[in-house]
XYZ file of C-alpha atoms in Angstrom:
751
model
C 133.144 1.139 37.064
C 130.887 -0.662 39.438
C 128.401 2.186 39.529
C 128.166 2.246 35.842
C 127.441 -1.468 35.669
C 124.646 -1.159 38.231
C 123.052 1.638 36.329
C 122.846 -0.518 33.255
C 120.693 -3.156 34.943
C 118.067 -0.835 36.523
C 115.162 -1.811 34.274
C 113.225 -4.557 35.943
C 112.094 -6.054 32.610
C 114.173 -7.987 30.305
C 114.459 -6.504 26.914
C 116.508 -6.916 23.882
C 120.080 -5.654 24.005
C 120.624 -2.073 23.324
C 121.701 -1.229 19.911
C 124.617 0.954 19.337
C 124.493 3.539 16.802
C 127.275 4.233 14.507
C 128.027 7.272 16.594
C 128.373 5.233 19.707
C 124.896 5.872 21.158
C 122.605 3.076 22.346
C 118.666 3.167 21.933
C 116.327 1.387 24.326
C 112.672 0.325 23.613
C 111.430 3.200 25.683
C 113.208 5.580 23.402
C 111.392 4.308 20.252
C 108.611 6.410 18.801
C 106.780 3.263 17.509
C 107.101 0.367 19.945
C 108.035 -2.997 18.650
C 105.210 -5.573 18.164
C 107.082 -8.508 19.285
C 105.315 -8.827 22.616
C 101.862 -8.318 21.035
C 102.585 -10.940 18.470
C 103.493 -13.320 21.220
C 100.175 -12.692 22.980
C 98.225 -13.215 19.784
C 100.042 -16.446 19.221
C 99.081 -17.545 22.708
C 95.389 -16.622 22.048
C 95.321 -18.732 18.925
C 96.530 -21.783 20.732
C 94.317 -21.321 23.816
C 90.551 -20.137 23.688
C 89.475 -17.645 26.273
C 86.191 -16.949 28.117
C 86.408 -13.422 26.984
C 86.067 -14.516 23.300
C 83.037 -16.634 24.012
C 81.287 -13.689 25.649
C 82.000 -11.525 22.649
C 80.312 -14.075 20.274
C 77.197 -14.121 22.410
C 77.050 -10.362 22.403
C 77.327 -10.455 18.604
C 74.301 -12.799 18.263
C 72.191 -10.599 20.466
C 73.229 -7.610 18.416
C 72.026 -9.294 15.234
C 68.716 -10.217 16.819
C 68.341 -6.731 18.137
C 68.988 -5.225 14.778
C 66.420 -7.660 13.251
C 63.813 -6.697 15.837
C 64.517 -3.060 15.259
C 63.999 -3.271 11.544
C 60.893 -5.379 11.992
C 59.538 -2.710 14.270
C 60.392 -0.059 11.733
C 58.761 -2.015 8.958
C 55.694 -2.571 11.128
C 55.385 1.133 11.715
C 55.726 1.913 8.052
C 53.325 -0.927 7.184
C 50.814 0.462 9.638
C 51.214 3.909 8.139
C 50.719 2.470 4.654
C 47.652 0.501 5.757
C 46.229 3.572 7.429
C 46.849 5.513 4.262
C 45.022 2.922 2.183
C 42.118 2.907 4.626
C 41.936 6.687 4.587
C 42.166 6.770 0.799
C 39.420 4.254 0.139
C 37.385 5.420 3.107
C 37.387 8.936 1.710
C 35.720 7.602 -1.425
C 32.758 6.357 0.632
C 29.818 8.544 1.691
C 29.954 10.148 5.106
C 29.261 7.662 7.916
C 26.401 9.855 9.123
C 24.518 8.991 5.953
C 24.960 5.221 6.284
C 21.761 3.286 6.878
C 20.632 -0.316 6.613
C 18.864 -0.705 3.245
C 15.369 -2.085 3.287
C 15.171 -5.830 2.928
C 13.682 -7.001 -0.363
C 9.952 -7.076 0.410
C 8.180 -10.395 0.716
C 4.638 -11.019 -0.475
C 2.992 -13.607 1.746
C -0.018 -15.061 -0.049
C -2.477 -16.956 2.133
C -5.653 -18.917 1.496
C -9.107 -17.965 2.683
C -8.498 -19.835 5.940
C -5.039 -18.314 6.536
C -2.869 -21.158 5.197
C 0.226 -20.218 3.232
C -0.194 -20.552 -0.524
C 3.151 -19.089 -1.563
C 5.761 -16.421 -0.936
C 6.770 -14.075 -3.698
C 9.381 -11.348 -4.021
C 13.178 -11.300 -4.215
C 13.542 -12.877 -0.780
C 10.984 -15.600 -1.361
C 10.129 -15.695 2.330
C 9.116 -13.489 5.215
C 11.563 -12.188 7.812
C 11.724 -14.363 10.949
C 12.949 -13.067 14.295
C 15.982 -14.719 15.891
C 13.807 -15.709 18.838
C 11.207 -17.240 16.492
C 13.373 -19.501 14.345
C 14.715 -22.860 15.430
C 17.661 -22.357 17.799
C 19.641 -24.903 15.805
C 19.924 -22.517 12.852
C 21.986 -19.698 14.428
C 24.062 -22.231 16.378
C 24.926 -24.175 13.222
C 25.786 -21.040 11.262
C 28.063 -19.652 13.985
C 29.814 -23.011 14.464
C 30.778 -23.388 10.818
C 31.083 -19.770 9.662
C 32.274 -17.606 12.584
C 32.887 -19.397 15.884
C 34.224 -16.225 17.544
C 31.233 -14.163 16.426
C 30.201 -13.102 19.926
C 33.746 -12.123 20.986
C 35.225 -10.144 18.083
C 34.465 -6.528 17.137
C 33.416 -7.234 13.574
C 36.852 -8.340 12.375
C 38.516 -11.570 13.484
C 42.333 -11.119 13.394
C 42.917 -14.812 14.148
C 40.669 -15.994 11.358
C 42.068 -13.379 8.991
C 45.680 -14.427 9.719
C 44.815 -18.085 9.239
C 43.208 -17.334 5.888
C 46.180 -15.216 4.749
C 48.658 -17.968 5.576
C 46.547 -20.573 3.813
C 46.230 -18.386 0.732
C 49.971 -17.620 0.609
C 50.935 -21.262 1.059
C 48.411 -22.409 -1.496
C 49.327 -19.723 -3.972
C 45.709 -18.845 -4.626
C 42.694 -17.329 -2.898
C 41.167 -20.414 -1.269
C 39.983 -19.117 2.106
C 38.308 -16.002 3.355
C 38.693 -14.556 6.798
C 35.442 -12.622 6.724
C 33.239 -12.644 9.788
C 29.440 -12.842 9.661
C 29.403 -9.081 10.198
C 31.668 -8.560 7.195
C 29.525 -10.888 5.087
C 26.429 -8.926 6.098
C 28.178 -5.664 5.192
C 29.033 -7.088 1.790
C 25.460 -8.303 1.209
C 23.939 -5.022 2.314
C 26.194 -2.478 0.667
C 28.834 -3.900 -1.660
C 29.396 -5.836 -4.841
C 30.974 -9.320 -4.748
C 34.170 -8.103 -6.472
C 37.375 -9.301 -4.796
C 39.347 -6.065 -4.790
C 41.392 -4.273 -2.160
C 39.024 -1.308 -2.218
C 35.988 -3.487 -1.583
C 37.763 -5.321 1.241
C 38.687 -2.075 2.975
C 35.140 -0.804 2.654
C 33.846 -4.114 3.983
C 35.995 -3.773 7.106
C 34.876 -0.192 7.735
C 31.217 -1.112 7.296
C 31.605 -4.126 9.578
C 33.007 -1.919 12.339
C 30.119 0.497 11.811
C 27.555 -2.326 12.028
C 29.083 -3.577 15.270
C 28.934 -0.065 16.672
C 25.302 0.555 15.679
C 23.716 -2.849 16.332
C 23.847 -5.665 18.830
C 25.240 -9.077 17.951
C 21.757 -10.621 17.886
C 20.476 -7.908 15.570
C 23.395 -8.471 13.201
C 22.862 -12.234 13.216
C 19.123 -11.852 12.602
C 19.692 -9.493 9.667
C 22.251 -11.880 8.226
C 20.040 -14.983 8.468
C 17.084 -13.194 6.883
C 19.058 -11.894 3.902
C 21.804 -14.370 3.024
C 21.448 -16.517 -0.097
C 20.856 -20.250 0.427
C 20.726 -21.316 -3.211
C 17.894 -22.299 -5.565
C 16.442 -18.794 -5.482
C 15.964 -18.726 -1.689
C 17.062 -15.644 0.253
C 16.773 -15.930 4.021
C 16.161 -18.910 6.293
C 12.381 -18.871 5.921
C 12.512 -19.100 2.144
C 15.223 -21.766 2.309
C 13.335 -23.841 4.882
C 10.216 -23.870 2.773
C 12.186 -24.400 -0.406
C 14.072 -27.454 0.815
C 11.913 -28.920 3.595
C 8.398 -27.613 2.977
C 8.207 -26.101 6.458
C 8.817 -22.865 8.319
C 12.212 -21.966 9.788
C 10.440 -22.155 13.141
C 10.154 -25.940 12.798
C 13.595 -26.841 11.428
C 15.330 -29.834 13.049
C 19.031 -30.242 13.869
C 19.957 -32.127 10.646
C 18.007 -29.600 8.590
C 19.713 -26.671 10.298
C 23.100 -28.246 9.594
C 22.211 -28.619 5.930
C 21.151 -24.958 5.709
C 24.322 -23.741 7.413
C 26.440 -25.863 5.102
C 24.996 -24.158 2.038
C 26.527 -20.784 2.904
C 29.984 -21.783 1.632
C 28.720 -22.343 -1.942
C 24.918 -21.982 -2.133
C 24.473 -22.800 -5.798
C 26.919 -25.706 -5.939
C 25.841 -27.301 -2.643
C 22.097 -26.840 -3.081
C 20.336 -30.143 -2.307
C 18.132 -29.485 -5.307
C 21.265 -29.746 -7.453
C 23.615 -32.082 -5.573
C 21.987 -33.812 -2.560
C 25.096 -35.872 -1.758
C 27.389 -32.838 -1.625
C 24.894 -31.025 0.580
C 24.741 -33.993 2.934
C 28.527 -34.295 3.202
C 28.780 -30.612 4.029
C 26.040 -30.866 6.659
C 28.035 -33.578 8.452
C 30.994 -31.189 8.709
C 28.662 -28.638 10.265
C 27.425 -31.178 12.813
C 31.018 -32.022 13.751
C 31.798 -28.315 14.199
C 28.748 -27.903 16.426
C 29.970 -30.786 18.573
C 33.465 -29.273 18.823
C 31.938 -25.979 19.946
C 29.760 -27.701 22.533
C 26.528 -26.700 20.847
C 25.251 -30.280 20.743
C 25.977 -33.440 22.706
C 27.618 -36.598 21.404
C 24.229 -38.310 21.444
C 22.632 -35.547 19.377
C 25.527 -35.767 16.919
C 25.080 -39.511 16.495
C 21.323 -39.190 16.053
C 21.639 -36.395 13.490
C 24.313 -38.283 11.541
C 22.123 -41.382 11.344
C 18.978 -39.448 10.327
C 19.948 -36.861 7.699
C 17.580 -34.115 6.607
C 14.838 -35.186 4.224
C 13.768 -32.622 1.667
C 10.597 -32.130 -0.320
C 10.630 -33.483 -3.849
C 9.992 -30.115 -5.468
C 9.084 -26.837 -3.816
C 7.532 -25.384 -6.955
C 5.237 -28.245 -7.868
C 1.992 -27.092 -6.214
C -0.756 -25.722 -8.455
C -1.339 -22.905 -5.967
C 1.713 -21.253 -7.513
C -0.373 -20.485 -10.615
C -2.678 -18.498 -8.328
C 0.278 -16.767 -6.680
C 1.677 -15.657 -10.028
C -1.675 -14.233 -11.102
C -1.954 -12.317 -7.826
C 1.545 -10.821 -8.096
C 0.703 -9.500 -11.557
C -2.471 -7.887 -10.248
C -0.992 -6.260 -7.124
C 0.603 -3.174 -8.745
C -2.802 -2.055 -10.021
C -4.220 -2.307 -6.497
C -1.487 -0.933 -4.215
C 1.269 0.338 -6.505
C 4.887 -0.635 -5.803
C 5.460 -3.098 -2.975
C 7.860 -1.366 -0.576
C 7.682 -3.657 2.442
C 6.510 -7.078 3.535
C 2.803 -7.512 2.852
C 0.162 -10.184 3.406
C -2.357 -10.944 0.661
C -5.570 -12.616 1.808
C -6.996 -14.481 -1.152
C -10.338 -16.039 -2.044
C -8.735 -19.414 -2.758
C -9.727 -22.395 -0.637
C -6.555 -24.483 -0.318
C -8.571 -27.663 0.260
C -10.492 -27.131 -2.973
C -7.259 -26.206 -4.738
C -5.673 -29.514 -3.775
C -8.825 -31.427 -4.795
C -8.727 -29.784 -8.215
C -5.027 -30.532 -8.672
C -5.459 -34.169 -7.652
C -8.353 -34.650 -10.069
C -6.434 -33.248 -13.064
C -3.303 -35.224 -12.248
C -5.116 -38.489 -11.613
C -6.875 -38.433 -14.970
C -3.742 -37.483 -16.924
C -1.629 -40.062 -15.090
C -4.245 -42.730 -15.704
C -5.397 -41.980 -19.255
C -3.236 -39.189 -20.604
C -0.721 -41.344 -22.439
C -3.387 -43.595 -23.930
C -5.528 -40.651 -25.058
C -2.615 -38.316 -25.920
C -3.698 -35.720 -23.355
C -0.843 -34.023 -21.502
C -2.384 -30.912 -19.941
C -5.448 -30.015 -17.928
C -7.006 -26.904 -16.407
C -9.666 -26.414 -13.736
C -11.161 -23.100 -12.611
C -13.846 -22.760 -9.945
C -15.617 -19.471 -9.138
C -18.365 -18.778 -6.620
C -21.393 -16.570 -7.207
C -19.652 -13.454 -5.909
C -16.884 -13.770 -8.504
C -14.326 -15.079 -6.001
C -11.968 -17.630 -7.520
C -12.017 -20.618 -5.186
C -9.520 -22.795 -7.073
C -7.412 -22.481 -10.222
C -5.135 -25.164 -11.668
C -3.167 -23.802 -14.615
C -1.565 -27.034 -15.791
C -0.422 -30.525 -14.933
C 2.763 -29.557 -13.046
C 3.955 -26.067 -12.137
C 7.539 -27.274 -11.557
C 7.917 -28.277 -15.210
C 5.897 -25.435 -16.749
C 4.968 -22.133 -15.125
C 2.765 -21.134 -18.067
C -0.737 -20.518 -16.704
C -3.108 -22.119 -19.189
C -6.109 -21.040 -17.129
C -5.637 -17.304 -17.612
C -3.174 -17.044 -20.513
C -3.843 -19.862 -22.995
C -6.494 -19.041 -25.600
C -8.141 -22.101 -27.104
C -11.224 -22.770 -29.204
C -14.173 -23.487 -26.864
C -16.140 -25.506 -29.401
C -19.728 -26.153 -28.331
C -19.024 -24.697 -24.871
C -19.652 -21.360 -26.582
C -23.211 -22.313 -27.650
C -24.985 -21.036 -24.512
C -24.345 -17.486 -25.724
C -25.918 -18.369 -29.073
C -29.027 -19.745 -27.381
C -29.154 -16.858 -24.934
C -29.146 -14.377 -27.824
C -31.935 -16.408 -29.482
C -34.036 -16.399 -26.296
C -33.550 -12.653 -25.928
C -34.771 -12.323 -29.529
C -38.039 -14.086 -28.655
C -37.314 -17.815 -28.894
C -38.106 -20.231 -26.070
C -36.725 -23.630 -25.096
C -39.787 -25.148 -26.784
C -39.091 -23.487 -30.129
C -38.574 -26.108 -32.832
C -35.837 -26.286 -35.436
C -35.072 -28.915 -38.042
C -31.776 -30.640 -37.274
C -30.562 -31.552 -40.744
C -27.526 -30.948 -42.986
C -27.366 -27.297 -44.030
C -25.066 -25.131 -46.095
C -24.264 -21.524 -45.254
C -22.317 -20.042 -48.129
C -19.364 -22.377 -48.564
C -19.599 -23.627 -44.967
C -21.413 -26.859 -44.129
C -21.606 -27.408 -40.360
C -22.058 -31.040 -39.392
C -23.065 -32.703 -36.142
C -20.612 -34.783 -34.153
C -20.637 -38.255 -35.649
C -22.728 -37.102 -38.623
C -26.031 -37.940 -36.897
C -29.168 -35.731 -37.299
C -32.425 -35.764 -35.328
C -34.890 -33.864 -37.518
C -37.456 -31.681 -35.715
C -36.202 -30.882 -32.206
C -36.833 -28.240 -29.578
C -34.080 -25.802 -28.710
C -33.839 -27.490 -25.303
C -33.097 -30.832 -26.939
C -30.742 -29.256 -29.483
C -28.646 -27.671 -26.734
C -28.647 -30.794 -24.567
C -27.419 -32.895 -27.514
C -25.116 -30.115 -28.798
C -26.515 -30.139 -32.346
C -24.311 -27.974 -34.569
C -26.818 -27.385 -37.339
C -29.376 -25.848 -34.969
C -26.764 -23.562 -33.376
C -25.724 -22.377 -36.853
C -29.370 -21.708 -37.775
C -29.897 -19.642 -34.627
C -26.762 -17.623 -35.313
C -28.062 -16.829 -38.782
C -31.417 -15.788 -37.345
C -30.153 -13.394 -34.642
C -26.911 -12.412 -36.397
C -23.303 -13.092 -35.302
C -23.017 -9.600 -33.814
C -25.775 -10.372 -31.326
C -23.966 -13.537 -30.248
C -20.689 -11.661 -29.779
C -22.449 -8.950 -27.782
C -24.102 -11.528 -25.527
C -20.788 -13.262 -24.836
C -19.024 -9.998 -24.001
C -21.881 -8.920 -21.784
C -21.606 -12.161 -19.820
C -17.870 -11.761 -19.201
C -15.871 -12.994 -22.198
C -13.092 -10.434 -22.776
C -11.194 -11.851 -25.751
C -11.775 -10.477 -29.209
C -14.425 -12.536 -31.025
C -14.872 -12.776 -34.782
C -18.478 -12.016 -35.712
C -19.121 -14.674 -38.322
C -21.537 -17.571 -38.521
C -18.947 -20.148 -37.458
C -18.807 -18.490 -34.061
C -21.814 -20.676 -33.258
C -19.403 -23.601 -32.978
C -16.843 -21.767 -30.856
C -14.173 -20.951 -33.416
C -12.969 -17.771 -31.665
C -10.402 -18.451 -28.955
C -10.949 -17.726 -25.239
C -9.199 -18.555 -21.963
C -10.640 -21.077 -19.498
C -10.832 -18.405 -16.796
C -12.922 -15.975 -18.829
C -15.177 -18.667 -20.277
C -15.890 -20.047 -16.793
C -16.549 -16.566 -15.448
C -19.032 -15.966 -18.284
C -21.179 -18.841 -16.972
C -21.390 -17.330 -13.455
C -24.477 -15.163 -14.263
C -26.380 -18.348 -15.104
C -25.590 -19.643 -11.603
C -26.272 -16.490 -9.580
C -29.488 -15.258 -11.182
C -28.227 -12.968 -13.941
C -25.490 -10.807 -12.378
C -21.924 -10.413 -13.599
C -19.592 -9.912 -10.615
C -15.978 -8.895 -10.991
C -13.840 -12.035 -10.958
C -11.143 -11.644 -8.331
C -8.500 -13.505 -6.319
C -7.705 -10.889 -3.647
C -9.838 -10.055 -0.617
C -7.468 -7.860 1.327
C -3.859 -6.639 1.360
C -2.183 -5.592 4.616
C 1.309 -4.749 5.800
C 3.133 -7.060 8.185
C 2.051 -4.661 10.916
C -1.636 -4.940 10.035
C -2.188 -1.720 8.104
C -4.816 -2.244 5.398
C -3.547 -1.290 1.948
C -6.477 -2.682 -0.048
C -9.832 -4.102 0.921
C -12.241 -5.636 -1.560
C -15.422 -4.552 0.150
C -17.688 -5.501 -2.709
C -19.225 -3.365 -5.349
C -22.071 -3.180 -7.789
C -22.616 -6.253 -9.947
C -24.697 -5.324 -12.991
C -27.595 -7.476 -14.088
C -26.757 -8.846 -17.523
C -29.643 -11.299 -18.058
C -33.325 -10.942 -17.290
C -34.637 -13.406 -14.687
C -36.888 -15.182 -17.208
C -33.945 -15.738 -19.571
C -31.909 -17.136 -16.675
C -34.706 -19.597 -15.929
C -34.951 -20.771 -19.542
C -31.191 -21.136 -19.966
C -30.831 -23.102 -16.741
C -33.696 -25.381 -17.739
C -32.048 -26.134 -21.076
C -28.528 -26.603 -19.745
C -29.728 -28.930 -16.999
C -30.652 -31.228 -19.864
C -26.956 -31.430 -20.838
C -26.220 -33.072 -17.499
C -29.417 -35.126 -17.274
C -29.874 -36.513 -20.795
C -27.207 -34.850 -22.925
C -23.474 -34.959 -23.514
C -22.394 -34.430 -19.875
C -24.206 -37.263 -18.131
C -20.907 -38.307 -16.455
C -20.956 -35.009 -14.567
C -24.289 -35.608 -12.792
C -24.317 -35.832 -9.004
C -26.759 -35.197 -6.176
C -27.122 -31.453 -6.818
C -29.169 -29.665 -9.494
C -26.479 -28.881 -12.048
C -26.287 -27.464 -15.551
C -23.572 -26.775 -18.075
C -22.231 -27.367 -21.546
C -19.585 -29.582 -23.102
C -17.314 -28.486 -25.924
C -14.927 -30.231 -28.308
C -12.894 -28.448 -30.960
C -11.941 -29.909 -34.316
C -10.025 -33.221 -34.180
C -10.377 -33.246 -30.373
C -7.662 -30.638 -29.916
C -9.622 -29.148 -27.015
C -12.145 -30.789 -24.705
C -14.244 -28.679 -22.313
C -16.969 -28.866 -19.745
C -18.222 -25.725 -18.053
C -20.828 -26.546 -15.447
C -22.410 -24.976 -12.402
C -24.662 -25.376 -9.406
C -26.239 -22.622 -7.332
C -23.026 -22.800 -5.317
C -20.062 -22.951 -7.711
C -19.259 -22.521 -11.388
C -16.422 -24.758 -12.534
C -14.723 -25.039 -15.904
C -12.427 -27.872 -17.041
C -10.217 -28.115 -20.138
C -7.981 -30.911 -21.447
C -5.600 -30.796 -24.392
C -1.961 -30.369 -25.436
C 0.220 -27.273 -25.458
C 1.233 -27.823 -29.067
C -2.378 -28.113 -30.205
C -1.935 -31.758 -31.079
C -5.167 -33.761 -31.325
C -6.239 -36.117 -28.584
C -7.653 -39.560 -29.335
C -11.404 -39.003 -29.538
C -11.535 -37.122 -26.225
C -14.744 -35.091 -25.916
C -16.013 -32.697 -23.309
C -18.227 -35.427 -21.920
C -15.219 -37.645 -21.152
C -12.169 -36.433 -19.174
C -13.508 -32.903 -18.478
C -16.866 -34.160 -17.203
C -15.128 -36.747 -15.013
C -12.763 -34.181 -13.480
C -15.682 -31.790 -12.931
C -17.697 -34.522 -11.207
C -14.850 -35.475 -8.836
C -14.193 -31.892 -7.856
C -17.815 -30.809 -7.430
C -18.805 -33.843 -5.358
C -15.997 -33.079 -2.889
C -16.644 -29.324 -2.933
C -20.356 -29.779 -2.115
C -19.917 -32.287 0.672
C -22.050 -31.175 3.597
C -23.404 -28.119 1.767
C -27.235 -27.807 1.810
C -28.723 -28.476 -1.626
C -29.987 -25.405 -3.461
C -31.921 -25.256 -6.740
C -30.656 -23.282 -9.706
C -32.075 -19.764 -9.957
C -34.933 -18.778 -12.250
C -38.236 -20.425 -13.197
C -39.563 -21.574 -16.516
C -42.488 -23.833 -17.338
C -42.481 -25.884 -20.517
C -45.429 -25.532 -22.894
C -47.576 -28.680 -23.192
C -46.685 -30.765 -26.232
C -50.006 -30.366 -28.002
C -49.729 -26.573 -28.078
C -46.126 -26.281 -29.286
C -45.743 -24.564 -32.646
C -42.576 -23.453 -34.314
C -42.052 -19.750 -33.748
C -41.964 -17.387 -36.701
C -38.897 -15.373 -37.532
C -39.030 -11.796 -36.324
C -39.331 -9.094 -38.970
C -36.225 -8.047 -40.914
C -34.315 -11.207 -39.962
C -32.096 -12.515 -42.712
C -33.132 -15.867 -44.130
C -30.532 -18.632 -43.920
C -29.232 -20.445 -46.955
C -31.464 -23.219 -48.372
C -31.178 -26.629 -46.719
C -31.526 -29.980 -48.420
C -34.332 -31.299 -46.273
C -35.586 -28.399 -44.190
C -35.657 -24.624 -44.163
C -35.567 -22.342 -41.201
C -38.710 -20.339 -40.543
C -41.386 -22.766 -41.747
C -44.366 -23.218 -39.484
C -44.655 -26.620 -37.959
C -48.047 -28.284 -38.370
C -49.962 -28.743 -35.161
C -50.015 -32.500 -35.693
C -46.220 -32.642 -35.870
C -44.578 -34.774 -33.233
C -42.557 -32.848 -30.729
C -40.345 -33.709 -27.832
C -42.276 -34.735 -24.725
C -42.866 -31.905 -22.280
C -40.142 -31.465 -19.684
C -41.306 -31.585 -16.118
C -41.206 -28.369 -14.161
C -37.826 -28.260 -12.439
C -37.577 -26.934 -8.930
C -36.189 -23.452 -9.242
C -36.218 -20.100 -7.585
C -36.029 -16.539 -8.780
C -32.848 -15.056 -7.388
C -32.153 -11.349 -7.198
C -28.988 -9.589 -6.124
C -29.360 -10.519 -2.492
C -29.795 -14.168 -3.302
C -26.098 -14.855 -3.674
C -24.567 -12.295 -1.447
C -24.333 -9.222 -3.641
C -24.606 -5.840 -1.924
C -27.898 -5.657 -0.177
C -28.156 -9.320 0.684
C -26.485 -11.896 2.838
C -26.276 -14.990 0.741
C -24.023 -17.986 1.211
C -20.923 -18.926 -0.731
C -19.062 -22.076 -1.597
C -17.383 -24.506 0.728
C -19.464 -24.393 3.863
C -17.605 -26.064 6.743
C -14.605 -23.961 5.776
C -13.948 -20.262 6.343
C -15.126 -18.330 3.301
C -14.928 -14.713 2.200
C -17.955 -12.568 3.035
C -20.825 -12.896 0.623
C -20.631 -9.299 -0.479
C -17.139 -9.675 -1.956
C -17.532 -8.566 -5.522
C -15.086 -5.801 -6.236
C -15.329 -2.880 -8.599
C -16.664 -3.614 -12.052
C -14.625 -2.670 -15.101
C -16.645 -0.319 -17.258
C -17.441 -1.251 -20.836
C -19.290 0.689 -23.497
C -23.019 0.356 -22.969
C -24.958 -1.047 -25.883
C -28.638 -0.541 -26.679
C -29.195 -4.146 -25.656
C -27.715 -3.398 -22.218
C -30.341 -0.702 -21.771
C -33.191 -2.890 -22.966
C -32.210 -5.736 -20.659
C -31.445 -3.567 -17.638
C -27.666 -4.145 -17.814
């Protein structure tokens, strides 16, 4: 019995009592197929009531697992995003031409127009200014642009990931496209090759082109190309055009405040232009100065000085009258050199000093008397004996009206057209001493009347021209025929169509101031008609000559004796006639003109040095208040010519003519087959004057000289030109002559 009891207590663990089966068998825990969970339940109960270190370790491992999984999927997404981006780049890149064909397009050519002494008159072309090397321009300009636009320009490879990320975040947060992450290289790529559209395709292409630019060019080359092509507002492309547009100076001379203003414009050129919103431009320039200080480009002292002395800009870049000249030159260039394919330099005949004198004279008279006399516009054209235009003012203010009244506006010349009437009469056999009866006449239904209704009776042609008597001019037109007058005017240089009727004697056909002034030049140079021109030479920026006006034949259009008689008569206009206000210390001649109701007032006058024409009036054809050619035009002419002849040796007008003594003067007979004019109330043309008739006292012999081609610098001679004391074009500048149909009168007169 004892052994059996010991065998029952062998297990060392305490367990539940054995269960007896109904058959008398007992089953222990070891005998169970599925162990009881009582012990496990007890352990779990203990774990609930007492935390363990093992549990805390498991929670940490769970957090790391989550982070790991997050990093994994981010990495996966990054890979797929990179693949997608690469696919987009490949797709849009494939639509571009092969990289081997990429090339920097030519910059829009600039036309640099300079005066006869090398001073800049204007820049023309899409850029509006010449290209300036990075080493030539003010150092403040590139520093300001880099500080505000791309401060990591010299360190990135064409794309700035930091700037791009910053812009993306700002755009996402703001919910709109408010910032751009483009570098200067990307902006240059866009300006050179792409449209401004904000599309994914264009952005991808911009990036590819930026990388290509960085590979092909140095940083300085990229920056120089950018600064010479970027838009600065108000029609200015490139720093040179912008500097002259806003400050009236070259980019070489730009100061720190001016450079900051230019750099500030790049964000929004049109909106921030100082010509449109000076205050906005100034505020932006102060931000640029602060950025330059942050980048160490300027010192604190320079910042303070620049802030206290902001950039001062010119009132208006386009106000100078020299711009009328520049426009005329640009229109003429294609006929001389064809298409402009690169930067060129145009050397002109214009003297900038004379140009400014002319502009000041026109403006002073309009500012002083224009409102009182209802005169709002004025024109002045001055041409030397070789046909070179020395000055041309096309209106009161170019900035308010670019219409060139000198070369484009056709107006009635009035009595300023009469010299061609008298010239035709002299060529038909009359002389300055020929007598006509100045009295009221009627020609058909037309009754020409003198200014003021005053008549002088028997007068010589010299007196009639000096006093601008309309009745005598009408009589002479009837005698020689309107066709002869028209032919004479065209031969002298008038190009407009002229109506061949009797009223042409009083200047009823319209002409431009430029052509009318040019038609007086043969009186001043001895009878030759040179080609009127503005351009002396055209060269490339590298010095290659594209066009050179080396002179040319100037045909004789008036016989020397006719020149002498005409100059003798027209000197009377200045000495005793309607243009006495124009007289100065030089022998001068010319003719005034006033159209009906004082709509146009003219004076075209000349010395042996310069021929200058002046016009005053209104664009709408409105009448002025009793303004005649002897008033404002003669005053402006006097001011200009006195200044233009300062220090120039006095020269007499060409040609000689001696007046017939008074006691031998008889009225000339009409040539055969000349139509008789209509009857006059108190006199009839063609009657012989009795020898006892009183005539005008003989005019003293005026000092004069017979001038041939060489006398004013035409080919074969070395004459002088206008504006001594200043560089002038060579005397043989004349240019090719435009051919016109030769008339029988050209042959008879040697033309």
